Amino acid sequence: MTFYRTTRLMLCSAAILSFASSAFALDGNDLLKKINDVYAQQGGSIAAEGIDIDGDTVTLKGASLKAAGMESSIPLGDITMDGVEENDGGYTIEEIDFADVDFKKDGATVSATDLKLNGVEIPADATKGDLGSLLYYKSAHAGEISVSKDGAEVFSIENADATMNKRDDKSGLDFDAKIDGVKADLSKVDDPKAKEAIEALKLQQIDGTVAMKGSWEIGPGTIDISEYSLDFKDIGKLNLAFSISGYTPAFAKSMQDALKTVRSNPNQQEAQQSAGLAMLGLLQQLTFNSAQIRFDDASITARALDFAGKQQGVTGKQLADTLKAMTPIMMAQLNVPELQNAVSTAVSTYLDNPKSLTVTAAPGKPVPVPMIIGAAMGAPQSIPQVIGLKVSSND
């Protein structure tokens, strides 16, 4: 009797567990729908030939991506999502692994390996306009990526990594990204003039890194990019930094809605005009905080002067002297003596000994973007004072 009672208990337990498993099984179709709700904000979509579910692993079989403005989809192969959990109508995913990409079209081949996302959060409602309505991931990684044309590699990267950190108080995000081993082969350019310039500037093979670091504070909509740099061997490092406020999730959604309207209107001329007016209205919400552009030379300036001088029948040194003499004359047209002197001094110093050139805009207090647009249209000579423009070199 004990044996039969035990057997019945085990069978009942198995039945209950089986029922619970089916009752709480992941809904792969709903997961894909929620993912597409996010991508739809940018006009894109992901399709799958089938969806397999094994415990907390969901696999999109034969997936493809269609981005806004594209006539055909890009095949992605199988996408495997491990550690999937339903979370208040949305989903959390421990890791998403993408199949290696090997895409061919019109003589071009794009290949990519080791593509993955970790710590992914899919929102339940992508239209709410808050931090919780955004697609979030803690880290992203890509291995080697290569682009070939007619069998010859023209562009590649060794690897790329990006991270996002959601602040504990949900006030915003901090993010950074880096692409290592960015290489481009310009030696096979056919245009004679372009080929001459590439050879003179020694740009046949380009090798460098791209990096970005910044933050987004949701409340005031402050985007602060402290670094967006392109650093290439024997060329130089160009770094852009800027800060604006007013770019809230609601602002981003309004921009996306405006773009959707453009894409859905068959009369593109009318759509572009409407979008232009909408963008002007949206710009009213933005505030300019600061910006900086800095270039650190790694020998490209001397080669550029020699090449440009040769086109005019002079040496690089003679061309540099001519530019130094012309700068004050050109700047005088702005009728801003202080800026004229600063730019003339900076250009002269840089051309004599190319090290770095920096342009900074740092107003005493944040300036509404409409004020800058108005100054540019009505009194362009006032722009340097409005945005606190400064120029320096070799600092």
PDB file of N, CA, C and O in Angstrom, residues 18-28 53 55 86 91:
ATOM      1  N   SER A  18       4.162  19.486 -14.399  1.00  0.00           N
ATOM      2  CA  SER A  18       3.946  19.614 -15.840  1.00  0.00           C
ATOM      3  C   SER A  18       2.962  20.716 -16.127  1.00  0.00           C
ATOM      4  O   SER A  18       3.141  21.526 -17.048  1.00  0.00           O
ATOM      5  N   PHE A  19       1.884  20.788 -15.315  1.00  0.00           N
ATOM      6  CA  PHE A  19       0.886  21.840 -15.502  1.00  0.00           C
ATOM      7  C   PHE A  19       1.498  23.211 -15.250  1.00  0.00           C
ATOM      8  O   PHE A  19       1.288  24.166 -15.989  1.00  0.00           O
ATOM      9  N   ALA A  20       2.290  23.307 -14.148  1.00  0.00           N
ATOM     10  CA  ALA A  20       2.917  24.583 -13.809  1.00  0.00           C
ATOM     11  C   ALA A  20       3.863  25.015 -14.906  1.00  0.00           C
ATOM     12  O   ALA A  20       3.937  26.187 -15.270  1.00  0.00           O
ATOM     13  N   SER A  21       4.632  24.028 -15.444  1.00  0.00           N
ATOM     14  CA  SER A  21       5.589  24.365 -16.501  1.00  0.00           C
ATOM     15  C   SER A  21       4.889  24.921 -17.719  1.00  0.00           C
ATOM     16  O   SER A  21       5.338  25.900 -18.316  1.00  0.00           O
ATOM     17  N   SER A  22       3.759  24.295 -18.112  1.00  0.00           N
ATOM     18  CA  SER A  22       3.051  24.781 -19.290  1.00  0.00           C
ATOM     19  C   SER A  22       2.354  26.094 -19.001  1.00  0.00           C
ATOM     20  O   SER A  22       2.237  26.950 -19.878  1.00  0.00           O
ATOM     21  N   ALA A  23       1.896  26.269 -17.744  1.00  0.00           N
ATOM     22  CA  ALA A  23       1.186  27.505 -17.401  1.00  0.00           C
ATOM     23  C   ALA A  23       2.120  28.698 -17.408  1.00  0.00           C
ATOM     24  O   ALA A  23       1.703  29.813 -17.741  1.00  0.00           O
ATOM     25  N   PHE A  24       3.377  28.480 -16.996  1.00  0.00           N
ATOM     26  CA  PHE A  24       4.328  29.582 -16.900  1.00  0.00           C
ATOM     27  C   PHE A  24       5.385  29.544 -17.994  1.00  0.00           C
ATOM     28  O   PHE A  24       6.424  30.176 -17.878  1.00  0.00           O
ATOM     29  N   ALA A  25       5.143  28.786 -19.046  1.00  0.00           N
ATOM     30  CA  ALA A  25       6.106  28.708 -20.154  1.00  0.00           C
ATOM     31  C   ALA A  25       6.244  30.058 -20.819  1.00  0.00           C
ATOM     32  O   ALA A  25       5.296  30.851 -20.881  1.00  0.00           O
ATOM     33  N   LEU A  26       7.435  30.327 -21.300  1.00  0.00           N
ATOM     34  CA  LEU A  26       7.699  31.599 -21.981  1.00  0.00           C
ATOM     35  C   LEU A  26       6.908  31.687 -23.269  1.00  0.00           C
ATOM     36  O   LEU A  26       6.722  30.694 -23.968  1.00  0.00           O
ATOM     37  N   ASP A  27       6.444  32.877 -23.560  1.00  0.00           N
ATOM     38  CA  ASP A  27       5.711  33.131 -24.801  1.00  0.00           C
ATOM     39  C   ASP A  27       6.688  33.771 -25.792  1.00  0.00           C
ATOM     40  O   ASP A  27       6.941  34.975 -25.732  1.00  0.00           O
ATOM     41  N   GLY A  28       7.238  32.943 -26.677  1.00  0.00           N
ATOM     42  CA  GLY A  28       8.236  33.436 -27.618  1.00  0.00           C
ATOM     43  C   GLY A  28       7.690  34.491 -28.559  1.00  0.00           C
ATOM     44  O   GLY A  28       8.386  35.452 -28.902  1.00  0.00           O
ATOM     45  N   ILE A  53      11.595  27.136 -27.867  1.00  0.00           N
ATOM     46  CA  ILE A  53      11.705  27.432 -26.437  1.00  0.00           C
ATOM     47  C   ILE A  53      12.135  26.162 -25.713  1.00  0.00           C
ATOM     48  O   ILE A  53      11.519  25.100 -25.865  1.00  0.00           O
ATOM     49  N   GLY A  55      13.085  25.538 -21.815  1.00  0.00           N
ATOM     50  CA  GLY A  55      13.278  26.106 -20.489  1.00  0.00           C
ATOM     51  C   GLY A  55      13.293  27.621 -20.556  1.00  0.00           C
ATOM     52  O   GLY A  55      12.328  28.251 -20.995  1.00  0.00           O
ATOM     53  N   GLU A  86      10.152  36.518 -17.748  1.00  0.00           N
ATOM     54  CA  GLU A  86       9.115  37.538 -17.870  1.00  0.00           C
ATOM     55  C   GLU A  86       9.186  38.439 -16.649  1.00  0.00           C
ATOM     56  O   GLU A  86       9.379  37.971 -15.523  1.00  0.00           O
ATOM     57  N   TYR A  91      10.647  41.691 -20.335  1.00  0.00           N
ATOM     58  CA  TYR A  91      11.518  40.523 -20.203  1.00  0.00           C
ATOM     59  C   TYR A  91      12.933  40.946 -19.821  1.00  0.00           C
ATOM     60  O   TYR A  91      13.399  42.024 -20.206  1.00  0.00           O
TER      61      TYR A  91
END
